[in-house]
Coordinates of C-alpha atoms in Angstrom, one line a residue:
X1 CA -51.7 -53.1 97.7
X2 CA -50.7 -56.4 98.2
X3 CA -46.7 -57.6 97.4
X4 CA -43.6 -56.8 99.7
X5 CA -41.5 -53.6 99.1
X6 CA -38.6 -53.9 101.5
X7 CA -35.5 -54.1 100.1
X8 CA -33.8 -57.2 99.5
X9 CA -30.4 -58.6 98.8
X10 CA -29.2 -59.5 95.0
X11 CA -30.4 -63.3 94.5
X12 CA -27.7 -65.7 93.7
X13 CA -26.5 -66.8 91.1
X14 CA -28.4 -70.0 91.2
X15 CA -31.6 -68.5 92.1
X16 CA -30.9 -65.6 89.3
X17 CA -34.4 -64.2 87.3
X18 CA -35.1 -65.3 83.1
X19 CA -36.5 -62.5 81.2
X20 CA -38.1 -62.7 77.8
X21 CA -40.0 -61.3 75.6
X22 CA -42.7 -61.4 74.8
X23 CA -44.6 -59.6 71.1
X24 CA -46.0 -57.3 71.3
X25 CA -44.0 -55.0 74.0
X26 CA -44.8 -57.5 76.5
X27 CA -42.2 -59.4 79.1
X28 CA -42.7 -62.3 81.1
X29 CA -40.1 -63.0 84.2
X30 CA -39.5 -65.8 86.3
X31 CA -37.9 -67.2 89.4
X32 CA -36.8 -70.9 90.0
X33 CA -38.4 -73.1 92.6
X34 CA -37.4 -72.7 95.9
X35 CA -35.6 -68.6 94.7
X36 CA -36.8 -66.2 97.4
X37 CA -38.4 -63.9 95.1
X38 CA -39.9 -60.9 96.3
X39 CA -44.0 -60.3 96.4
X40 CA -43.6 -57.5 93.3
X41 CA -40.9 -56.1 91.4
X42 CA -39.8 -52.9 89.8
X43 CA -39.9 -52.1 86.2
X44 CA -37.4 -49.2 84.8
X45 CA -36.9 -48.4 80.9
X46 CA -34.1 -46.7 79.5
X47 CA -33.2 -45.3 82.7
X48 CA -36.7 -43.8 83.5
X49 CA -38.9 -46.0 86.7
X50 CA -41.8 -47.0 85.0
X51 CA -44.3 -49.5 86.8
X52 CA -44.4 -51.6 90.0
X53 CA -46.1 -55.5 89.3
X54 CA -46.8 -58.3 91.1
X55 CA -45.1 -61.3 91.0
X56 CA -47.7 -64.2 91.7
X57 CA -45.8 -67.3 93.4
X58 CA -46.2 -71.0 91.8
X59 CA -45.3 -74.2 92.1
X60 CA -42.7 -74.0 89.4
X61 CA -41.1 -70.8 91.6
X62 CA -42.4 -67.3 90.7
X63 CA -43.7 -65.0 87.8
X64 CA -44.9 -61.9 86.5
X65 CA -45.6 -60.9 83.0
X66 CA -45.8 -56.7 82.2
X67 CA -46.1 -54.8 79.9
X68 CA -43.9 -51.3 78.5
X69 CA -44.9 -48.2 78.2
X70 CA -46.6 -46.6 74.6
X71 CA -43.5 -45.6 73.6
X72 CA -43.2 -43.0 70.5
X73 CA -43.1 -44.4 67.4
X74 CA -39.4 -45.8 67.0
X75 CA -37.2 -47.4 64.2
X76 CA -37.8 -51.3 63.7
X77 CA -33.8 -51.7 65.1
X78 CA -34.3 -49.9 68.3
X79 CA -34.5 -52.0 71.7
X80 CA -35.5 -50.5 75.1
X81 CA -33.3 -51.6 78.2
X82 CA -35.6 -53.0 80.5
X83 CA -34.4 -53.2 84.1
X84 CA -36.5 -55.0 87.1
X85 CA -35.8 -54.6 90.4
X86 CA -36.1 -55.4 94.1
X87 CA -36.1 -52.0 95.6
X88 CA -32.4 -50.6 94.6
X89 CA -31.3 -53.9 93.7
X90 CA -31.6 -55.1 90.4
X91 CA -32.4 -58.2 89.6
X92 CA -31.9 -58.7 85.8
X93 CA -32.2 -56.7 82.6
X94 CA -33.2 -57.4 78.9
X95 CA -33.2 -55.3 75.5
X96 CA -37.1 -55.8 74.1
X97 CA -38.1 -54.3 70.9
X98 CA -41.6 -51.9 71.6
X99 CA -43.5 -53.5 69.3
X100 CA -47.1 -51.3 68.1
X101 CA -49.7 -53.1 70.1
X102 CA -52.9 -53.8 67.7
X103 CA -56.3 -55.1 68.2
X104 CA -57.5 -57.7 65.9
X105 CA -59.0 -55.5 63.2
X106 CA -55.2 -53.6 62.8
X107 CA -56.1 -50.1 65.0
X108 CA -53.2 -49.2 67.0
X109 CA -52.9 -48.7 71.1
X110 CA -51.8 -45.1 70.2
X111 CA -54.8 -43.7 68.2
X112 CA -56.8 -44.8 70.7
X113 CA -54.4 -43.1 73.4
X114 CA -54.9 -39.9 71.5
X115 CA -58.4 -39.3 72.1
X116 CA -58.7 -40.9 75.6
X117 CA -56.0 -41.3 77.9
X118 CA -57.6 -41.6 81.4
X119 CA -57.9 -45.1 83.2
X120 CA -61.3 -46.3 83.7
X121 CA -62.5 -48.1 86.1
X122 CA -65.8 -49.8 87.1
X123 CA -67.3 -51.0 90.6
X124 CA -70.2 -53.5 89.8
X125 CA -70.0 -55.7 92.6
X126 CA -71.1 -56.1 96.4
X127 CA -71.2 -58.4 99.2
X128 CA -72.2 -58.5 102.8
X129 CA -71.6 -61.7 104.8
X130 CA -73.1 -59.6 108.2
X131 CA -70.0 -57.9 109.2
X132 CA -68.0 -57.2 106.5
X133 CA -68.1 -55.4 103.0
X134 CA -66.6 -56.4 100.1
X135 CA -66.3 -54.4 96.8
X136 CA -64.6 -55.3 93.5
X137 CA -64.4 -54.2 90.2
X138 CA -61.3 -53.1 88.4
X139 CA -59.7 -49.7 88.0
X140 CA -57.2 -49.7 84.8
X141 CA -53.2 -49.1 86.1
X142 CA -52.5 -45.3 85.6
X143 CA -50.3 -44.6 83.1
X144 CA -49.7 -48.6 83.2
X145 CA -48.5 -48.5 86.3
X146 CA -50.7 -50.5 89.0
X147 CA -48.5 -49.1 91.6
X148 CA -49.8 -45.2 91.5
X149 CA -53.6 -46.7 92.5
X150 CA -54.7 -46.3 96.0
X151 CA -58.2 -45.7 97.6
X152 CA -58.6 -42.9 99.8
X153 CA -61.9 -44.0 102.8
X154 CA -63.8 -41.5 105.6
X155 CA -61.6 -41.0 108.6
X156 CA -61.6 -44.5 111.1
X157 CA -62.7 -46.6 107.9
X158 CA -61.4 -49.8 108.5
X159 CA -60.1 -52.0 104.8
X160 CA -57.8 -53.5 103.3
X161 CA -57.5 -52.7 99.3
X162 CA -56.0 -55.7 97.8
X163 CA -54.4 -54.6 94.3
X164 CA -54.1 -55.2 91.5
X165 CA -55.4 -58.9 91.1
X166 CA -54.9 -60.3 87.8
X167 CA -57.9 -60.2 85.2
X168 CA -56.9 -61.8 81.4
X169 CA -60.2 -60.4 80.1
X170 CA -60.1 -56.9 80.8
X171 CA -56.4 -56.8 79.1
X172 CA -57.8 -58.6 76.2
X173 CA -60.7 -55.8 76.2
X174 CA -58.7 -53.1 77.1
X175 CA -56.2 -54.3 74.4
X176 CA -54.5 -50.6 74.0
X177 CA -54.0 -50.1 78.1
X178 CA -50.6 -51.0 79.3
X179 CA -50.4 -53.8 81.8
X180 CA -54.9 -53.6 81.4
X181 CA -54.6 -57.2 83.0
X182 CA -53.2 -55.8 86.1
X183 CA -56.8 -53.8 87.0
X184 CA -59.2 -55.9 89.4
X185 CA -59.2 -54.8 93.2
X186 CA -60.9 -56.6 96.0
X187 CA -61.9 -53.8 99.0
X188 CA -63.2 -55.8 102.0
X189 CA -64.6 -52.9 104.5
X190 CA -64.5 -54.3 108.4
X191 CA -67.3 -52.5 109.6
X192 CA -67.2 -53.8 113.6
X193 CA -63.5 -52.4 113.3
X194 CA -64.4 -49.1 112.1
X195 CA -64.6 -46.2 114.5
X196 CA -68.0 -44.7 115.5
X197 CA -69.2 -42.1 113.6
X198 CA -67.1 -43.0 110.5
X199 CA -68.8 -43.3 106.8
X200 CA -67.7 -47.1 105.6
X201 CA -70.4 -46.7 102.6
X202 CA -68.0 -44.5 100.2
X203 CA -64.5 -44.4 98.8
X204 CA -62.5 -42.4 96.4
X205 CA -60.0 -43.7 93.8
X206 CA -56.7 -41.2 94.1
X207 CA -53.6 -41.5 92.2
X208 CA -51.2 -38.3 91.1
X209 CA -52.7 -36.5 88.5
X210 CA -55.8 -37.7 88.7
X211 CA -57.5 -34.3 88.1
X212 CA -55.0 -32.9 85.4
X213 CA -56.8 -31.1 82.5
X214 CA -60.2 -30.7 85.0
X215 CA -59.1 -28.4 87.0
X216 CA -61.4 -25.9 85.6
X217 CA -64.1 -28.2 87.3
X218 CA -65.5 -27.0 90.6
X219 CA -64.3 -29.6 93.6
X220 CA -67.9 -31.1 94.0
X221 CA -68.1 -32.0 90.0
X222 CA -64.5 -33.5 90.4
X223 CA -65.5 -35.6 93.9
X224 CA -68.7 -36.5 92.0
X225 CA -67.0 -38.2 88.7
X226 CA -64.1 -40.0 91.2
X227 CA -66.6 -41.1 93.9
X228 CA -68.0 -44.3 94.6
X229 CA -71.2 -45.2 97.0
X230 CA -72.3 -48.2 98.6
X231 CA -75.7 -48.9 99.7
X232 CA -76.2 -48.6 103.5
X233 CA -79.8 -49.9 103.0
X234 CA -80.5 -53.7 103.1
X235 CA -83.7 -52.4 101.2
X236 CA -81.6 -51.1 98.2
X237 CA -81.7 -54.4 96.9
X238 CA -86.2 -55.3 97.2
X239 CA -87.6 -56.2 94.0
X240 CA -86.3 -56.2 91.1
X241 CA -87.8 -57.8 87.9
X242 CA -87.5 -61.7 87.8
X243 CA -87.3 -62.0 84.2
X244 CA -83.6 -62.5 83.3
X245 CA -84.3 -61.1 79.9
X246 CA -85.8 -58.2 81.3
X247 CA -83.1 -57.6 84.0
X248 CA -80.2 -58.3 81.1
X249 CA -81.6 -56.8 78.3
X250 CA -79.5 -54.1 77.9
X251 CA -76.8 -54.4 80.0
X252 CA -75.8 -58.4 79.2
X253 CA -73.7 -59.0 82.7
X254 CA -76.3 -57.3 84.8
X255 CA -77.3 -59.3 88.3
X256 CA -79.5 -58.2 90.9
X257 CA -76.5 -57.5 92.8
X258 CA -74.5 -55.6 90.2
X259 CA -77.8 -53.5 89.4
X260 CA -78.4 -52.4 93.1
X261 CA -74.8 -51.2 93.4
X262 CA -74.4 -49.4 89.7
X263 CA -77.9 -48.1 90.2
X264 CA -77.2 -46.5 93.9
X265 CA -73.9 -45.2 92.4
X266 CA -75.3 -43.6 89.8
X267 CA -78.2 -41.9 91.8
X268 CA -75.1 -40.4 94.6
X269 CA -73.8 -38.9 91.5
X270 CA -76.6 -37.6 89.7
X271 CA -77.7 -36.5 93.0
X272 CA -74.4 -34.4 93.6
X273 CA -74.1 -33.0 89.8
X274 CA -78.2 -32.0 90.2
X275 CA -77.2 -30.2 93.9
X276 CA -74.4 -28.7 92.0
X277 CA -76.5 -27.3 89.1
X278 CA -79.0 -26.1 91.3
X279 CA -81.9 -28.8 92.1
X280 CA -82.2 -30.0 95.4
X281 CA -84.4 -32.1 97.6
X282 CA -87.7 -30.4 98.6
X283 CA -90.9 -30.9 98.9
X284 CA -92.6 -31.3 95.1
X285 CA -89.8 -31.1 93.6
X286 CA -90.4 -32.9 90.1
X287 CA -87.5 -35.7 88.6
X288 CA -88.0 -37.1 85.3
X289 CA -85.8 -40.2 84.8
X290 CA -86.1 -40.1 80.9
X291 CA -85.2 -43.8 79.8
X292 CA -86.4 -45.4 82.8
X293 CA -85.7 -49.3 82.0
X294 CA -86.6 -51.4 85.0
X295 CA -86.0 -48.3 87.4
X296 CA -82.5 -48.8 88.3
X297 CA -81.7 -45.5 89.3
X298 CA -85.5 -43.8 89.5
X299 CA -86.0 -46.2 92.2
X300 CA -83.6 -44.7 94.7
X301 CA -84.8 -41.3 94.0
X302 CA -88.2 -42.9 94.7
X303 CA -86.5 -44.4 98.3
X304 CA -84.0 -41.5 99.5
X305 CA -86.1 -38.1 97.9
X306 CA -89.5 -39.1 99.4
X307 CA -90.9 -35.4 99.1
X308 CA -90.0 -35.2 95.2
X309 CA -92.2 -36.5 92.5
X310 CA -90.6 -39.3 90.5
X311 CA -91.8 -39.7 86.8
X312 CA -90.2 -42.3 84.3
X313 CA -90.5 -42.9 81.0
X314 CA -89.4 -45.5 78.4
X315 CA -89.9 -46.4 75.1
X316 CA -90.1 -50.0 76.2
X317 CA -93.6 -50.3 77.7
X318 CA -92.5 -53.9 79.1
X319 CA -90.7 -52.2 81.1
X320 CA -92.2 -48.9 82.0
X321 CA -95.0 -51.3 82.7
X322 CA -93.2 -53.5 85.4
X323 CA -92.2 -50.3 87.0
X324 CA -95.7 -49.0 86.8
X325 CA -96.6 -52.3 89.2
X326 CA -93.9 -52.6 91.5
X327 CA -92.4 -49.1 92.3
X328 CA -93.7 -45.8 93.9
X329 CA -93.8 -42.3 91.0
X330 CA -95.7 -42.3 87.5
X331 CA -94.1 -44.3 84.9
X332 CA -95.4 -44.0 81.6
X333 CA -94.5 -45.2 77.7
X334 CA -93.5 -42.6 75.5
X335 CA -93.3 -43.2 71.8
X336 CA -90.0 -43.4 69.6
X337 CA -90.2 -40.1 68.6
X338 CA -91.8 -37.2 70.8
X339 CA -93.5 -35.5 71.5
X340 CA -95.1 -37.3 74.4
X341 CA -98.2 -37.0 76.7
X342 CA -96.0 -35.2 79.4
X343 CA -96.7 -31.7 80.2
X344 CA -94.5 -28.5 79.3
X345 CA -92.5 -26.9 81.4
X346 CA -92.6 -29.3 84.4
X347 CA -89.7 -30.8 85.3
X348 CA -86.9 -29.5 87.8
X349 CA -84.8 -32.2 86.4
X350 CA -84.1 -34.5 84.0
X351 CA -81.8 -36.9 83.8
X352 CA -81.6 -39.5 81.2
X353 CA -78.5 -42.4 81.5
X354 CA -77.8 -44.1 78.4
X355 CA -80.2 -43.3 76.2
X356 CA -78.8 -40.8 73.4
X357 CA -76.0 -43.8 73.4
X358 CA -78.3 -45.4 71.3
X359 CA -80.2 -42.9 69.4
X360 CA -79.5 -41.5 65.8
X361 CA -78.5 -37.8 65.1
X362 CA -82.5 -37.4 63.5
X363 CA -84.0 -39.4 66.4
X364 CA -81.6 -37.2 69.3
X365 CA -82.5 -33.8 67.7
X366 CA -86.1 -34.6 68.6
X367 CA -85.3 -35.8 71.9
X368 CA -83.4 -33.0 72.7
X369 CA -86.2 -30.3 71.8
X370 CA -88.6 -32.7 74.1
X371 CA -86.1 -32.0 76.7
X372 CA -86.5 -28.7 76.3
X373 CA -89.9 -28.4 76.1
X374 CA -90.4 -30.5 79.7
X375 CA -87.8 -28.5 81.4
X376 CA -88.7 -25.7 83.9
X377 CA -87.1 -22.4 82.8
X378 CA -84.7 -22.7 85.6
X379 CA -84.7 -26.3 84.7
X380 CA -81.6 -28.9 84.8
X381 CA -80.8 -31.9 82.6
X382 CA -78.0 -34.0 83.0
X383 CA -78.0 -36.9 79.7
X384 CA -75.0 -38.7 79.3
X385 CA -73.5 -40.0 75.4
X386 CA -70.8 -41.9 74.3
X387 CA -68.0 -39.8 74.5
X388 CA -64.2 -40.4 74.0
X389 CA -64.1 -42.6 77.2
X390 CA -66.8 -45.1 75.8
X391 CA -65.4 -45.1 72.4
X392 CA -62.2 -46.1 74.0
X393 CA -63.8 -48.8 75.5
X394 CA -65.4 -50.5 72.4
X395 CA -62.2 -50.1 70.4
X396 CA -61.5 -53.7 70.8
X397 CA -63.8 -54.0 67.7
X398 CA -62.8 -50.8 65.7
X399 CA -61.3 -50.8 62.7
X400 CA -58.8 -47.9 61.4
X401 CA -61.0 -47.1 59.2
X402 CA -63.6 -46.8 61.5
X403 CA -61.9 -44.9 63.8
X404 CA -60.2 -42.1 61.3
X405 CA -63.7 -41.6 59.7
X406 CA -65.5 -41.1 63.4
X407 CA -62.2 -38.8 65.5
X408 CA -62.9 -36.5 61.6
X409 CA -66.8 -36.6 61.6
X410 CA -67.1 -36.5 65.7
X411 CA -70.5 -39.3 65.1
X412 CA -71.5 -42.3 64.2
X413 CA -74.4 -44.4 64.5
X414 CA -74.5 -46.9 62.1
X415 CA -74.2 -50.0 64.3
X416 CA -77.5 -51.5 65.0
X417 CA -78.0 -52.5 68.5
X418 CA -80.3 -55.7 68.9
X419 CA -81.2 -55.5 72.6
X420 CA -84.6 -54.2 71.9
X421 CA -85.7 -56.2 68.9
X422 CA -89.1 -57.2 69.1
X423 CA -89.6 -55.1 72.3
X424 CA -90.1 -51.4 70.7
X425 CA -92.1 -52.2 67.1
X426 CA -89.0 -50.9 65.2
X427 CA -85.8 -53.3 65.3
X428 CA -83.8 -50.5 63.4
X429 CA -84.3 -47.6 66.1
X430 CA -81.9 -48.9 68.6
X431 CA -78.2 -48.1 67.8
X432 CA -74.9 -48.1 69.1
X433 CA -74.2 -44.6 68.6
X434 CA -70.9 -42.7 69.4
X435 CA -70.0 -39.0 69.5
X436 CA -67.2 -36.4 70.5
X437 CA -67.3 -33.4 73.4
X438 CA -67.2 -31.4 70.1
X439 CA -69.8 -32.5 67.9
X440 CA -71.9 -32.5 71.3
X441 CA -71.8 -29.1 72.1
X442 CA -72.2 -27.6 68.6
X443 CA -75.6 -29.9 68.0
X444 CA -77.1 -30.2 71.2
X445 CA -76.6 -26.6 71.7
X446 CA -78.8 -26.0 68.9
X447 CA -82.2 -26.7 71.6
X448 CA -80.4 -26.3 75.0
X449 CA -77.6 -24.6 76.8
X450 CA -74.9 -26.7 76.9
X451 CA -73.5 -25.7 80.4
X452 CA -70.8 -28.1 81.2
X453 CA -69.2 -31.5 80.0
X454 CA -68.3 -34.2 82.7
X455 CA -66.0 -36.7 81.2
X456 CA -66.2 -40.4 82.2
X457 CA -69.1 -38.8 84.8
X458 CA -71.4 -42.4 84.9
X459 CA -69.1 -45.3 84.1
X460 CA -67.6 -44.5 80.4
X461 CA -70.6 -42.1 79.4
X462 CA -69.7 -38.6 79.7
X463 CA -72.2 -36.1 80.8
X464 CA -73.9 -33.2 79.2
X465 CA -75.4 -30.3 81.8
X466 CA -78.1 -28.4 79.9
X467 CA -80.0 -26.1 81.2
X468 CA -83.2 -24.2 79.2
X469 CA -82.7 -21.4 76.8
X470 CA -83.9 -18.4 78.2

């Protein structure tokens, strides 16, 4: 993390910090020029420590802004003492009022607390400039507080993890999240400087707590969910479809560079849960990747399981097509509705990322007796949905409303999603579609054995493991 935090004397008077407030719950802090302000300050409330910032240096002197904790619901004429510090010296203190924090449509930070309360986090980006590796994304503060987030590398790994950088637009889109702003990380991997035999091409997120309420979880699911890969392969990134639309279409901010990392990430993992579960690299071994898209994923199943036998399948025969042309496996079209041309009973695994996020209940209770009908008997499927996590994420455009009506009904999927007009044959198929752990396992059960639940297990999507009904 980057900031000072050796202790330092008192500041003068002169040199003495302004605090203010700042609706909702928020407070902004500031040195004078020339006021030897420390690199990040502590933040205490009513007593209790509650996060470590940065304080970003300035022209005009030195500054921070933060934000308090979700604090229970209080009466309008309460105040919270809010202390900062420089180690055990205290710099200044102010009485703030913990004002509700609400998105635009009126939902509150809270509700949305209630059903999902882990940070997320994201890794999208790579560089290489020939000796070193640089990764950033963002990881949301835990519990607010950026200072509980470190990365934990292979043994002789040498990094630096510089944390948290300041990002405006994930606090506005993580609205609810305290101090969301504080979330982007640049780690820049030296890999002359690393010790021979060391992995540089993985790293693991740790903070205290991370694995409370999984515990249940065997180790390898847990190290699966928290894990992130980097592609060691130069050839990770060959050929990829040079039509922006086609790259973009659903996943807006997708780049050629963001696609080879999330897609090589997502492959480790399904790769680990499938190793878990039971299926394993060997010789004929048979992977369907069911909503293929431009082979994101498939493809390095394709590179790294050379004796398996890749199949994918889309509904967007654009795509399936490309990926007919330009990669190794089968890749046919299926329709919107099964069943499709593929053969029963034939697949060791399945795994299908993002695609019941956009299905409706009819159109996923077909899908999910396909699924069952392609599996082997001793068969695995892992398909992800949009779980608590993801619903989390898009409640920057929820309503109350919208959000009582879905944490009572555990679905909805009444929000069209346009990224496939014109592509499919049937603009109204493709939806934004959300649903809870419980609603999950009581439906989807109804075709397959729903064997575990992996929260937040590809990104925001959580994953189902179904197996087969004997």
């Amino acid at each position: 993390m980057t900031g000072s935090s050796a202790a330092r004397a008192p500041l003068a008077d002169a040199d003495r910090l302004s605090l203010s407030a700042v609706p909702p719950g928020r407070v902004t802090g500031r040195f004078p020029p020339g006021a030897d302000h420390p690199g990040r300050v502590g933040l205490r409330c009513d007593g209790v420590n509650w996060a470590t910032v940065p304080v970003a240096a300035d022209p005009a002197g030195g500054a921070f802004t933060a934000d308090l904790p979700l604090l229970p619901n209080v009466p309008a004429d309460r105040t919270v003492r809010l202390e900062v510090l420089d180690g055990a010296a205290l710099l200044g203190h102010l009485d703030v009022a913990p004002d509700t924090r609400r998105n635009g449509h009126g939902l509150d930070a809270r509700s949305v607390h209630a059903v999902y309360d882990r940070p997320m986090f994201s890794v999208p980006w790579m560089r290489f400039d020939g000796a070193r590796l640089t990764v950033s994304g963002f990881h949301l503060p835990p519990d607010g507080d950026p200072g509980r987030l470190s990365v934990r590398l292979d043994h002789g790994v040498a990094y630096t993890f510089d944390y948290p950088q300041r990002a405006p637009d994930i606090g506005n889109h993580f609205w609810y999240w305290p101090n969301g702003e504080l979330s982007s990380f640049i780690l820049t991997i030296d890999l002359p400087a690393c010790r021979p035999g060391s992995d540089p091409f993985w790293f693991e997120f740790t903070y205290p707590g991370m694995d409370d309420g999984l515990e249940a979880m065997p180790e390898a699911v847990r190290r699966a969910r928290r894990r992130v890969s980097i592609p060691s392969r130069l050839d990770s990134a060959i050929c990829f479809p040079r039509d922006a639309n086609q790259l973009t279409r659903v996943q807006t901010w997708s780049s050629d560079q963001s696609v080879t990392m999330t897609g090589y990430g997502t492959f480790r993992t399904i790769e680990a849960l499938f190793a878990h579960y039971g299926v394993r690299r060997r010789p004929g071994v048979e992977i369907l990747d069911w909503g293929c898209g431009h082979g994101r994923v498939g493809r390095h199943f394709i590179q790294n399981w050379p004796e398996a036998r890749i199949t994918g399948a889309d509904v967007d025969a654009e795509n399936a097509g490309w990926c007919a042309r330009h990669l190794d496996g089968r890749f046919v079209t299926v329709p919107l509705l099964p069943p499709t041309a593929l053969p029963e009973g034939r697949f060791d695994g399945i795994f299908g990322i993002s695609v019941m996020t956009h299905l409706t209940a009819e159109a996923q209770d077909a899908w999910l007796a396909e699924i069952a009908r392609l599996l082997k008997p001793e068969g695995v499927a892992l398909i992800t949905f949009a779980g608590p996590a993801a619903t989390a994420y898009s409640s920057v455009h929820r309503s109350p409303d919208w959000w009582r009506a879905w944490t009572k009904g555990g679905f909805d999927d009444s929000q069209h999603d346009p990224a496939l007009d014109g592509k499919i044959g049937d603009d109204s198929y493709y939806r934004n579609t959300h649903h809870t752990e419980q609603y999950t396992r009581s439906v989807w059960s109804r075709h397959l054995d729903v064997v575990d639940i992996v929260p937040s297990a590809i990104g925001y999507q959580d994953m189902a493991v179904l197996r087969r009904r004997a």
